[in-house]
Coordinates of C-alpha atoms in Angstrom, one line a residue:
Chain A
X10 CA -0.2 0.0 0.4
X11 CA 2.7 2.8 1.3
X12 CA 5.2 0.8 0.2
X13 CA 8.4 2.5 -1.7
X14 CA 9.7 1.8 -5.1
X15 CA 11.4 -1.0 -5.3
X16 CA 15.3 -0.6 -6.2
X17 CA 15.8 -1.2 -9.7
X18 CA 18.7 -3.5 -10.5
X19 CA 20.3 -2.2 -13.7
X20 CA 22.6 -4.0 -15.7
X21 CA 23.8 -2.3 -19.0
X22 CA 23.5 -4.1 -22.3
X23 CA 26.5 -6.0 -24.0
X24 CA 27.6 -6.0 -27.1
X25 CA 29.2 -8.8 -28.7
X26 CA 31.5 -8.6 -31.7
X27 CA 32.4 -11.6 -34.2
X28 CA 34.5 -11.3 -36.8
X29 CA 34.7 -14.3 -39.6
X30 CA 34.3 -15.7 -42.7
X31 CA 31.4 -16.9 -44.4
X32 CA 30.9 -19.4 -46.8
X33 CA 29.3 -19.1 -50.3
X34 CA 25.6 -18.2 -49.8
X35 CA 23.5 -20.5 -51.9
X36 CA 19.9 -19.1 -52.4
X37 CA 17.9 -22.3 -53.0
X38 CA 19.3 -23.7 -49.7
X39 CA 18.9 -20.7 -47.4
X40 CA 21.7 -21.0 -44.5
X41 CA 20.9 -21.3 -40.9
X42 CA 23.9 -22.6 -39.3
X43 CA 27.1 -20.5 -38.4
X44 CA 27.5 -16.8 -37.1
X45 CA 25.6 -14.3 -39.1
X46 CA 22.5 -16.6 -39.4
X47 CA 22.0 -17.6 -36.0
X48 CA 22.6 -14.1 -34.6
X49 CA 19.7 -12.9 -36.8
X50 CA 17.3 -15.7 -36.2
X51 CA 17.9 -15.5 -32.3
X52 CA 15.7 -12.3 -32.6
X53 CA 12.2 -12.7 -31.9
X54 CA 10.3 -9.6 -33.4
X55 CA 12.3 -7.2 -35.5
X56 CA 10.9 -3.6 -35.2
X57 CA 13.5 -1.8 -37.5
X58 CA 16.0 -2.8 -40.2
X59 CA 18.5 -0.4 -41.6
X60 CA 20.5 -1.2 -44.9
X61 CA 23.6 0.9 -45.3
X62 CA 24.9 0.8 -49.2
X63 CA 27.2 2.7 -51.2
X64 CA 25.0 5.1 -53.5
X65 CA 26.8 3.1 -57.0
X66 CA 24.9 0.2 -56.1
X67 CA 21.7 1.5 -55.2
X68 CA 19.9 1.2 -58.2
X69 CA 20.5 -3.1 -58.3
X70 CA 18.9 -3.1 -55.0
X71 CA 16.0 -1.0 -55.7
X72 CA 14.7 -3.5 -58.1
X73 CA 15.0 -6.6 -55.7
X74 CA 14.2 -5.3 -52.8
X75 CA 11.9 -2.3 -53.4
X76 CA 9.2 -3.2 -55.5
X77 CA 5.6 -3.7 -54.1
X78 CA 5.7 -7.5 -53.7
X79 CA 8.6 -7.4 -51.4
X80 CA 7.2 -4.8 -49.1
X81 CA 6.7 -6.9 -45.7
X82 CA 3.0 -6.1 -44.3
X83 CA 1.7 -6.9 -40.6
X84 CA -1.7 -6.6 -39.2
X85 CA -3.2 -4.8 -36.2
X86 CA -6.4 -6.6 -34.6
X87 CA -8.1 -6.7 -31.5
X88 CA -8.7 -9.9 -30.2
X89 CA -8.9 -11.5 -26.8
X90 CA -6.6 -14.5 -25.8
X91 CA -9.6 -16.8 -26.0
X92 CA -10.1 -15.9 -29.6
X93 CA -6.9 -16.7 -30.5
X94 CA -6.8 -20.3 -28.9
X95 CA -10.0 -21.5 -30.3
X96 CA -11.7 -21.7 -33.6
X97 CA -10.5 -21.5 -37.2
X98 CA -7.8 -19.2 -36.0
X99 CA -6.2 -21.6 -33.7
X100 CA -6.5 -24.0 -36.1
X101 CA -5.4 -23.0 -39.7
X102 CA -2.8 -20.1 -38.2
X103 CA -1.6 -21.7 -35.2
X104 CA -1.3 -25.1 -35.7
X105 CA -0.2 -25.1 -39.5
X106 CA 0.8 -21.8 -40.3
X107 CA 3.7 -20.3 -38.9
X108 CA 2.7 -16.7 -37.5
X109 CA 4.2 -14.3 -35.1
X110 CA 2.1 -12.2 -32.6
X111 CA 2.8 -9.6 -30.3
X112 CA 0.5 -8.2 -27.5
X113 CA 0.4 -4.2 -26.6
X114 CA 2.3 -3.4 -23.3
X115 CA 6.0 -3.5 -21.8
X116 CA 7.1 -6.6 -20.3
X117 CA 8.1 -5.7 -17.1
X118 CA 5.1 -3.7 -16.2
X119 CA 1.9 -4.9 -18.4
X120 CA 0.4 -8.5 -19.3
X121 CA 2.4 -9.0 -22.6
X122 CA 1.9 -12.5 -24.6
X123 CA 4.2 -13.2 -27.7
X124 CA 3.5 -15.9 -29.9
X125 CA 6.1 -17.2 -32.0
X126 CA 5.9 -20.4 -34.2
X127 CA 3.5 -22.2 -32.2
X128 CA 5.2 -21.4 -29.0
X129 CA 2.8 -18.6 -26.4
X130 CA 4.9 -16.9 -24.0
X131 CA 3.0 -15.1 -21.1
X132 CA 4.8 -12.3 -19.1
X133 CA 2.5 -11.9 -16.3
X134 CA 2.5 -9.9 -13.0
X135 CA 1.2 -11.5 -9.7
X136 CA -2.1 -11.4 -9.7
X137 CA -2.6 -12.2 -13.7
X138 CA -0.5 -15.5 -12.7
X139 CA -2.4 -16.7 -9.7
X140 CA -5.8 -16.2 -11.0
X141 CA -4.5 -17.9 -14.4
X142 CA -3.6 -21.3 -12.9
X143 CA -0.9 -22.1 -15.3
X144 CA 2.7 -23.3 -14.5
X145 CA 5.1 -21.0 -14.9
X146 CA 8.9 -19.4 -13.8
X147 CA 9.7 -16.6 -11.9
X148 CA 10.8 -13.6 -14.3
X149 CA 13.0 -10.9 -13.4
X150 CA 16.5 -10.0 -12.0
X151 CA 16.7 -12.3 -8.8
X152 CA 17.3 -9.4 -6.4
X153 CA 14.1 -7.5 -7.7
X154 CA 11.5 -10.2 -7.3
X155 CA 10.5 -9.5 -3.5
X156 CA 6.8 -9.6 -2.4
X157 CA 5.2 -9.3 -6.1
X158 CA 7.5 -11.7 -8.3
X159 CA 6.5 -11.8 -12.0
X160 CA 6.1 -15.0 -13.9
X161 CA 6.6 -16.4 -17.5
X162 CA 4.3 -18.9 -18.8
X163 CA 5.8 -20.8 -22.0
X164 CA 3.4 -23.5 -23.6
X165 CA 4.1 -25.1 -26.8
X166 CA 0.9 -24.7 -28.8
X167 CA 2.0 -27.0 -31.7
X168 CA 2.4 -30.2 -29.5
X169 CA -0.1 -33.0 -29.8
X170 CA -1.4 -32.5 -26.3
X171 CA -2.9 -29.4 -27.6
X172 CA -6.3 -30.2 -28.5
X173 CA -9.7 -29.7 -27.0
X174 CA -10.4 -32.2 -24.7
X175 CA -7.0 -32.4 -23.1
X176 CA -6.3 -31.2 -19.7
X177 CA -3.5 -28.8 -20.7
X178 CA -5.6 -27.3 -23.3
X179 CA -8.3 -27.2 -21.0
X180 CA -6.6 -25.6 -18.2
X181 CA -5.5 -22.7 -21.1
X182 CA -8.6 -22.0 -22.0
X183 CA -10.1 -22.0 -18.6
X184 CA -7.5 -19.1 -17.7
X185 CA -8.2 -17.6 -20.9
X186 CA -12.0 -16.9 -20.0
X187 CA -11.1 -16.0 -16.5
X188 CA -7.7 -14.3 -16.0
X189 CA -7.3 -12.7 -19.3
X190 CA -10.8 -12.2 -20.9
X191 CA -10.5 -8.6 -21.8
X192 CA -9.6 -8.1 -25.6
X193 CA -6.5 -6.8 -26.3
X194 CA -4.4 -5.0 -29.6
X195 CA -2.4 -7.6 -31.0
X196 CA 0.4 -7.1 -34.0
X197 CA -0.2 -10.0 -36.4
X198 CA 2.6 -11.2 -39.1
X199 CA 2.1 -14.1 -41.5
X200 CA 5.5 -15.7 -42.2
X201 CA 4.5 -17.7 -45.0
X202 CA 2.8 -15.8 -47.8
X203 CA 0.0 -18.7 -47.7
X204 CA -3.7 -17.4 -46.5
X205 CA -6.2 -19.9 -45.5
X206 CA -9.2 -19.0 -47.6
X207 CA -12.1 -18.1 -45.1
X208 CA -9.4 -15.8 -43.5
X209 CA -10.0 -16.2 -39.7
X210 CA -8.6 -12.8 -38.9
X211 CA -11.6 -11.2 -41.1
X212 CA -14.3 -11.0 -38.3
X213 CA -12.1 -9.2 -36.1
X214 CA -11.3 -6.5 -38.6
X215 CA -7.6 -6.1 -38.8
X216 CA -6.0 -2.8 -39.8
X217 CA -3.4 -4.0 -42.5
X218 CA -0.2 -1.9 -42.0
X219 CA 2.6 -2.2 -44.5
X220 CA 6.2 -1.5 -43.6
X221 CA 7.4 0.8 -46.5
X222 CA 10.9 1.3 -46.9
X223 CA 12.0 5.0 -46.6
X224 CA 15.1 5.8 -48.5
X225 CA 17.7 8.4 -47.7
X226 CA 19.7 8.8 -50.8
X227 CA 23.1 10.5 -51.8
X228 CA 24.4 11.2 -48.2
X229 CA 27.6 12.7 -48.7
X230 CA 29.5 11.3 -45.9
X231 CA 33.1 10.4 -45.2
X232 CA 33.6 6.5 -45.3
X233 CA 36.1 5.2 -43.4
X234 CA 38.2 2.1 -44.4
X235 CA 36.1 -0.5 -43.7
X236 CA 38.3 -3.3 -44.1
X237 CA 39.5 -5.0 -40.7
X238 CA 42.9 -5.1 -39.5
X239 CA 44.9 -8.1 -40.5
X240 CA 46.0 -10.2 -37.5
X241 CA 49.9 -9.2 -37.1
X242 CA 50.7 -10.4 -33.8
X243 CA 48.3 -12.3 -31.1
X244 CA 48.7 -9.3 -28.4
X245 CA 48.1 -6.5 -30.5
X246 CA 45.5 -7.9 -32.9
X247 CA 42.6 -8.3 -30.4
X248 CA 43.3 -4.5 -29.5
X249 CA 43.3 -3.5 -33.1
X250 CA 40.2 -5.2 -33.2
X251 CA 38.1 -3.6 -30.7
X252 CA 39.4 -0.2 -32.0
X253 CA 38.3 -0.8 -35.3
X254 CA 35.0 -2.6 -34.6
X255 CA 34.1 0.3 -32.0
X256 CA 35.0 3.3 -34.5
X257 CA 33.1 1.4 -37.4
X258 CA 30.3 0.8 -35.2
X259 CA 30.2 4.1 -34.0
X260 CA 30.0 5.3 -37.6
X261 CA 27.2 3.1 -38.9
X262 CA 24.9 4.2 -36.2
X263 CA 25.8 7.6 -37.0
X264 CA 24.6 6.8 -40.4
X265 CA 21.5 5.2 -39.4
X266 CA 20.3 7.9 -37.1
X267 CA 21.1 10.5 -40.2
X268 CA 23.3 12.7 -38.0
X269 CA 25.1 15.2 -39.6
X270 CA 28.6 14.6 -38.2
X271 CA 29.6 12.1 -40.8
X272 CA 28.5 14.4 -43.5
X273 CA 31.5 15.9 -45.7
X274 CA 31.3 19.6 -44.8
X275 CA 30.5 19.2 -40.9
X276 CA 32.4 21.7 -38.9
X277 CA 30.6 21.6 -35.3
X278 CA 32.3 23.3 -32.7
X279 CA 34.2 21.0 -30.5
X280 CA 32.6 22.1 -27.5
X281 CA 29.1 20.6 -28.5
X282 CA 30.3 17.8 -30.0
X283 CA 33.6 16.1 -30.3
X284 CA 33.1 13.0 -32.4
X285 CA 35.4 12.6 -35.4
X286 CA 35.4 10.4 -38.0
X287 CA 38.0 7.8 -38.2
X288 CA 41.1 8.4 -39.6
X289 CA 41.8 7.5 -43.2
X290 CA 38.1 8.4 -44.2
X291 CA 37.1 9.2 -47.9
X292 CA 34.4 11.3 -49.0
X293 CA 31.7 9.1 -50.8
X294 CA 28.1 9.0 -51.5
X295 CA 26.0 6.6 -48.8
X296 CA 22.6 5.6 -49.2
X297 CA 20.2 4.1 -46.7
X298 CA 17.1 2.1 -46.5
X299 CA 14.8 1.6 -43.4
X300 CA 11.8 -0.5 -42.9
X301 CA 9.9 -0.3 -39.5
X302 CA 7.0 -2.6 -38.3
X303 CA 6.4 -5.6 -37.4
X304 CA 8.9 -7.8 -39.1
X305 CA 9.9 -12.0 -38.5
X306 CA 13.8 -12.9 -38.5
X307 CA 12.7 -15.0 -41.7
X308 CA 12.3 -11.8 -43.9
X309 CA 15.6 -10.5 -42.3
X310 CA 17.4 -13.8 -43.3
X311 CA 15.6 -13.7 -46.9
X312 CA 16.6 -9.6 -47.3
X313 CA 20.3 -10.8 -46.6
X314 CA 20.3 -13.8 -48.7
X315 CA 18.7 -11.5 -51.5
X316 CA 21.6 -9.0 -50.8
X317 CA 24.3 -11.4 -51.1
X318 CA 22.9 -12.6 -54.6
X319 CA 22.2 -9.4 -56.4
X320 CA 25.1 -7.2 -54.8
X321 CA 28.5 -7.4 -56.4
X322 CA 30.5 -9.0 -54.4
X323 CA 33.6 -6.2 -54.2
X324 CA 30.6 -3.9 -52.6
X325 CA 30.1 -3.1 -49.0
X326 CA 26.9 -3.0 -46.9
X327 CA 25.7 -3.1 -43.3
X328 CA 22.5 -4.4 -42.4
X329 CA 21.0 -4.2 -38.8
X330 CA 17.8 -5.1 -37.0
X331 CA 16.3 -3.9 -34.0
X332 CA 14.1 -5.6 -32.1
X333 CA 11.1 -4.3 -29.8
X334 CA 12.1 -3.5 -26.2
X335 CA 11.8 -6.3 -23.7
X336 CA 11.2 -4.2 -20.5
X337 CA 11.5 -0.6 -19.6
X338 CA 12.3 2.1 -22.7
X339 CA 15.6 1.7 -24.8
X340 CA 16.6 -1.9 -23.8
X341 CA 16.5 -3.5 -27.3
X342 CA 18.5 -6.0 -28.8
X343 CA 20.2 -5.4 -32.0
X344 CA 22.1 -7.0 -34.5
X345 CA 24.5 -5.4 -37.1
X346 CA 26.3 -7.1 -39.8
X347 CA 28.9 -5.3 -42.1
X348 CA 30.4 -6.7 -45.2
X349 CA 33.6 -5.0 -45.7
X350 CA 34.3 -3.8 -49.5
X351 CA 36.7 -6.2 -51.7
X352 CA 36.3 -9.4 -49.2
X353 CA 35.9 -12.7 -50.0
X354 CA 33.4 -13.7 -47.3
X355 CA 34.5 -11.8 -44.3
X356 CA 32.2 -10.0 -42.2
X357 CA 31.7 -8.6 -38.8
X358 CA 28.8 -8.8 -36.7
X359 CA 28.0 -6.6 -33.5
X360 CA 25.1 -8.4 -31.4
X361 CA 23.9 -5.9 -28.7
X362 CA 21.9 -7.8 -25.9
X363 CA 20.1 -6.6 -23.0
X364 CA 20.4 -7.9 -19.7
X365 CA 16.9 -10.2 -19.8
Chain B
X4 CA 18.2 -62.0 104.2
X5 CA 14.8 -62.0 103.8
X6 CA 13.8 -63.7 100.8
X7 CA 10.0 -62.8 99.5
X8 CA 7.8 -65.8 99.3
X9 CA 4.6 -66.0 96.8
X10 CA 2.3 -66.2 99.4
X11 CA 3.4 -63.0 101.5
X12 CA 4.4 -60.9 98.7
X13 CA 1.2 -59.4 97.3
X14 CA 2.0 -57.5 93.8
X15 CA 2.9 -53.8 94.1
X16 CA 0.3 -53.3 91.6
X17 CA -2.3 -54.7 94.0
X18 CA -1.0 -52.8 96.9
X19 CA -0.8 -49.4 94.8
X20 CA -4.6 -50.0 93.7
X21 CA -6.0 -50.9 97.3
X22 CA -4.4 -47.7 98.5
X23 CA -6.6 -45.7 95.4
X24 CA -9.4 -47.7 95.4
X25 CA -11.8 -49.9 97.5
X26 CA -11.0 -53.3 97.6
X27 CA -13.3 -55.1 95.2
X28 CA -12.6 -52.2 92.7
X29 CA -8.9 -52.8 93.5
X30 CA -9.1 -56.4 92.4
X31 CA -11.5 -55.7 89.5
X32 CA -9.0 -53.2 88.1
X33 CA -6.1 -55.8 88.8
X34 CA -7.8 -58.8 87.1
X35 CA -9.0 -56.8 84.3
X36 CA -6.1 -54.1 83.4
X37 CA -3.4 -56.0 85.1
X38 CA -3.3 -59.7 84.9
X39 CA -5.3 -60.2 81.8
X40 CA -4.1 -57.7 79.7
X41 CA -3.4 -58.6 76.2
X42 CA -0.2 -58.3 74.7
X43 CA 0.4 -57.7 71.1
X44 CA 3.5 -59.8 69.5
X45 CA 4.1 -57.3 66.5
X46 CA 3.1 -54.0 67.5
X47 CA 2.5 -51.4 65.0
X48 CA 5.7 -49.1 65.3
X49 CA 7.2 -47.8 62.2
X50 CA 8.6 -50.3 59.7
X51 CA 12.3 -50.8 59.6
X52 CA 14.7 -48.6 57.3
X53 CA 15.1 -51.4 54.5
X54 CA 15.3 -50.1 50.8
X55 CA 13.6 -53.3 49.6
X56 CA 10.7 -52.7 51.8
X57 CA 10.6 -49.0 50.7
X58 CA 11.0 -49.6 46.7
X59 CA 8.1 -52.5 47.3
X60 CA 5.6 -49.7 49.0
X61 CA 6.3 -47.3 46.2
X62 CA 5.7 -49.8 43.5
X63 CA 2.3 -50.7 45.2
X64 CA 1.3 -47.2 45.5
X65 CA 2.2 -46.5 41.7
X66 CA -0.2 -49.3 40.6
X67 CA -2.9 -48.3 42.6
X68 CA -2.3 -44.8 41.1
X69 CA -2.3 -46.1 37.3
X70 CA -5.4 -48.3 38.1
X71 CA -7.6 -45.3 39.1
X72 CA -6.1 -43.2 36.1
X73 CA -6.9 -46.0 33.6
X74 CA -10.6 -46.1 34.7
X75 CA -10.7 -42.3 33.7
X76 CA -11.9 -41.5 30.1
X77 CA -9.1 -39.8 28.0
X78 CA -9.4 -38.0 24.2
X79 CA -8.1 -39.8 21.3
X80 CA -4.7 -39.4 19.6
X81 CA -4.3 -38.3 15.9
X82 CA -3.9 -42.1 14.7
X83 CA -6.8 -43.4 16.9
X84 CA -9.3 -40.4 15.4
X85 CA -7.9 -41.1 11.8
X86 CA -8.3 -45.1 12.3
X87 CA -11.8 -44.3 13.5
X88 CA -12.4 -42.4 10.2
X89 CA -15.3 -40.4 11.7
X90 CA -14.6 -37.5 9.5
X91 CA -14.0 -39.8 6.3
X92 CA -16.7 -39.5 3.6
X93 CA -17.3 -43.6 2.8
X94 CA -17.0 -44.5 -1.1
X95 CA -20.8 -44.9 -1.6
X96 CA -21.3 -41.4 0.0
X97 CA -18.9 -39.6 -2.4
X98 CA -21.6 -38.4 -5.0
X99 CA -22.1 -34.9 -5.9
X100 CA -25.8 -35.5 -6.4
X101 CA -26.1 -36.5 -2.7
X102 CA -24.9 -33.0 -1.6
X103 CA -27.3 -31.0 -4.3
X104 CA -29.8 -31.0 -1.5
X105 CA -27.7 -29.8 1.1
X106 CA -26.4 -26.8 -1.2
X107 CA -30.3 -26.1 -1.9
X108 CA -30.6 -25.8 2.0
X109 CA -27.5 -23.5 2.2
X110 CA -28.8 -21.3 -0.4
X111 CA -32.0 -21.0 1.6
X112 CA -30.0 -20.2 4.7
X113 CA -27.8 -17.6 3.0
X114 CA -30.7 -15.7 1.2
X115 CA -32.6 -15.8 4.6
X116 CA -29.5 -14.3 6.3
X117 CA -28.6 -11.4 3.8
X118 CA -32.3 -10.5 3.6
X119 CA -32.1 -7.2 1.5
X120 CA -28.3 -7.3 1.8
X121 CA -28.1 -9.8 -1.4
X122 CA -29.3 -6.4 -3.7
X123 CA -27.0 -4.1 -2.2
X124 CA -23.9 -5.9 -0.9
X125 CA -21.6 -3.6 0.5
X126 CA -19.6 -3.8 4.2
X127 CA -23.2 -4.9 5.9
X128 CA -23.5 -7.9 3.4
X129 CA -19.7 -8.9 4.1
X130 CA -19.7 -8.9 8.3
X131 CA -23.1 -11.1 7.9
X132 CA -21.2 -13.6 5.3
X133 CA -17.6 -13.5 7.7
X134 CA -19.6 -15.4 10.3
X135 CA -21.9 -17.5 8.2
X136 CA -21.6 -21.0 8.1
X137 CA -20.1 -22.7 4.6
X138 CA -21.3 -25.9 4.9
X139 CA -22.9 -26.8 1.8
X140 CA -21.7 -23.7 -0.1
X141 CA -20.8 -24.0 -3.9
X142 CA -17.5 -22.6 -4.2
X143 CA -14.5 -22.3 -6.8
X144 CA -11.3 -21.4 -6.6
X145 CA -10.4 -18.3 -8.5
X146 CA -6.8 -17.6 -7.2
X147 CA -4.0 -19.4 -5.5
X148 CA -0.2 -18.9 -4.4
X149 CA -0.6 -22.7 -5.7
X150 CA -1.7 -22.8 -9.1
X151 CA -2.9 -26.2 -9.4
X152 CA -5.8 -25.6 -7.0
X153 CA -7.0 -22.9 -9.3
X154 CA -10.6 -23.9 -10.8
X155 CA -11.5 -26.5 -8.5
X156 CA -15.3 -26.1 -8.3
X157 CA -17.7 -27.9 -6.2
X158 CA -19.9 -28.0 -3.1
X159 CA -18.1 -27.2 0.5
X160 CA -18.7 -30.9 2.5
X161 CA -16.0 -30.1 5.4
X162 CA -15.4 -26.6 6.2
X163 CA -12.4 -27.2 8.6
X164 CA -9.9 -25.1 10.6
X165 CA -7.3 -24.6 7.9
X166 CA -8.9 -26.3 4.8
X167 CA -12.0 -26.8 2.8
X168 CA -13.1 -30.3 1.4
X169 CA -15.2 -29.8 -1.6
X170 CA -16.7 -32.4 -3.7
X171 CA -16.5 -31.9 -7.2
X172 CA -18.9 -32.6 -10.2
X173 CA -17.0 -35.7 -11.1
X174 CA -17.6 -37.3 -7.5
X175 CA -14.1 -36.5 -6.2
X176 CA -13.3 -35.1 -2.6
X177 CA -10.9 -32.3 -2.7
X178 CA -8.7 -30.9 0.1
X179 CA -8.2 -27.5 -0.8
X180 CA -5.7 -25.7 2.0
X181 CA -7.4 -21.9 2.7
X182 CA -4.0 -20.2 2.9
X183 CA -3.2 -17.9 0.0
X184 CA -6.3 -19.2 -2.0
X185 CA -9.3 -17.0 -2.9
X186 CA -12.8 -18.9 -3.2
X187 CA -15.8 -17.5 -5.1
X188 CA -18.9 -18.0 -3.9
X189 CA -22.4 -17.3 -6.2
X190 CA -25.8 -16.9 -5.0
X191 CA -28.8 -16.8 -7.4
X192 CA -30.8 -13.8 -6.6
X193 CA -34.2 -13.6 -7.8
X194 CA -34.6 -10.2 -9.8
X195 CA -37.7 -8.1 -9.2
X196 CA -39.4 -8.3 -12.5
X197 CA -41.7 -5.7 -13.7
X198 CA -45.4 -6.7 -14.1
X199 CA -47.2 -4.1 -15.8
X200 CA -44.7 -2.3 -18.3
X201 CA -43.3 -5.2 -20.3
X202 CA -44.0 -4.5 -23.5
X203 CA -44.2 -6.9 -26.4
X204 CA -41.2 -7.7 -27.2
X205 CA -40.1 -8.4 -23.5
X206 CA -42.5 -11.0 -23.1
X207 CA -40.7 -13.4 -25.0
X208 CA -37.9 -13.4 -22.7
X209 CA -37.3 -15.4 -19.7
X210 CA -37.4 -14.0 -15.9
X211 CA -33.7 -13.4 -15.7
X212 CA -31.9 -14.3 -12.9
X213 CA -28.9 -12.9 -11.5
X214 CA -26.1 -13.6 -9.1
X215 CA -24.7 -12.2 -6.1
X216 CA -20.9 -13.1 -6.2
X217 CA -18.4 -12.8 -3.7
X218 CA -15.2 -13.7 -3.3
X219 CA -13.6 -15.1 0.3
X220 CA -9.7 -14.8 1.0
X221 CA -8.8 -17.9 2.7
X222 CA -5.9 -16.3 4.6
X223 CA -8.4 -14.3 6.7
X224 CA -10.6 -17.2 7.4
X225 CA -8.7 -19.9 9.0
X226 CA -10.9 -20.5 11.7
X227 CA -13.4 -23.1 12.1
X228 CA -17.0 -22.0 11.5
X229 CA -18.4 -22.5 15.2
X230 CA -15.5 -19.9 16.1
X231 CA -16.1 -17.7 13.3
X232 CA -19.6 -16.8 14.3
X233 CA -18.6 -15.0 17.3
X234 CA -15.5 -13.1 15.7
X235 CA -15.4 -9.5 14.6
X236 CA -13.5 -9.5 11.4
X237 CA -11.5 -6.0 10.9
X238 CA -10.5 -4.8 7.3
X239 CA -6.6 -5.3 6.9
X240 CA -4.4 -4.6 4.3
X241 CA -2.9 -7.1 2.7
X242 CA 0.9 -7.7 1.9
X243 CA 0.4 -10.4 -0.7
X244 CA -2.3 -9.2 -2.8

């Protein structure tokens, strides 16, 4: 009642850098093993995707990625959990297809439901968990759980025991009727292009939203040398890589933010900004394409494969994806990929992971 | 030296008595109280200080005490109580149908207690309900710290101090502890129907019955129903809700 604010156990996000060599990408056999691919597949729901390219190769990409069929779509719909778990929607979308769904809310504060490839994850507060009657695990920083712990309930809806009449499914339906009976807003993304014939979503009047890519062209930027340092000796190689990767990541982030600091004629008072483009930067034209919406990791994988197949192998590019925030604001996970120019399969991946 | 002979010598006792009493009385006293006095062979003096004797006497006394104690009636121990099975419902008796009449009786009892408060609810209804008896009530576990209890629904068969015994529709008797559990009870309430103002359209509708729903917090309820009748319930702020 009159309790003071819980102490916040803040742990900063960590960035993991991987520098490696990739094999050849075959579009007919989409790769799923190995570092850049697993990093992208590990994200759950992608919110923003950015692509940074040299201006010369933009036309090549434009035909493939920016045409109408390639633009990803998602839907916003108001349903209750009971509607999601019963009827045609359950049978056609969840049991057979592969869909992504995310409900409205922030994970540490509201009750959030996430559905990815048949796995339903519920992030619940204490009251909702106790009223639901489903078995779950404690969630949250261990020191912060206190009197009001939060809970995660994970259910595999694809398993054969999730049909009407079985105990596990019946308990889930009971919970959805009693504890989660209010309708909530969901974001829905169908990962396959196959839509069942009487679309089970239409009775709920979904709003179709398209994530139109926004392009920014002809950025007169100072581009640093994007070639990673060759390994000279073991002691210095690690330090050099660390310096190189932090400089390049900083530069790429500034391009994504469309910051004027990387532009050619920038002369800001050093009192206001002490950023300087790394040494050896040359002037070049750069363009940036951004997609924003409810995107799936399979879309990012497909886009990466398209980029590898369409772009000339000498050109460099950088592709980065950011997920929805997991808790309080600015707590996203992010994955950035860079293919240096004139490389044969060399790559750099930065994975920013939040504490949760 | 003179040796006293038997004949000469009258006993000293006789001499003394002749001095105090008359002759006939003196002879009477002499015969009765001196010559014919009984001499006990084992006088009642305190027993000799013997450890064996003392132990034997102590054992005898203890035995006497135990016999008198064993004759007194004592309460049963827990194992003996369980063996008797007084509070166990026999297998033939574990039928939901058998308890439905009890449930109807309870509904009548509760509506009688609440009177007009069925429609208004509030604190007065709460006070009455808190001291009511819940044997035969239809309850459903709505929220619990132990998630497997949520969803148990049935008629209360036994209202113990720390737990409810509930019989479910599937004829199973479930023991649900009261701690950390919230029970929901629904009492059907007859709605007041309007008689003259009904329009054509409403005639087709049935008389609607609504329920008075209330939730019991088991944490605050850990008393036998007999004890609850006299207890005053005060509003507490719960740390765990």
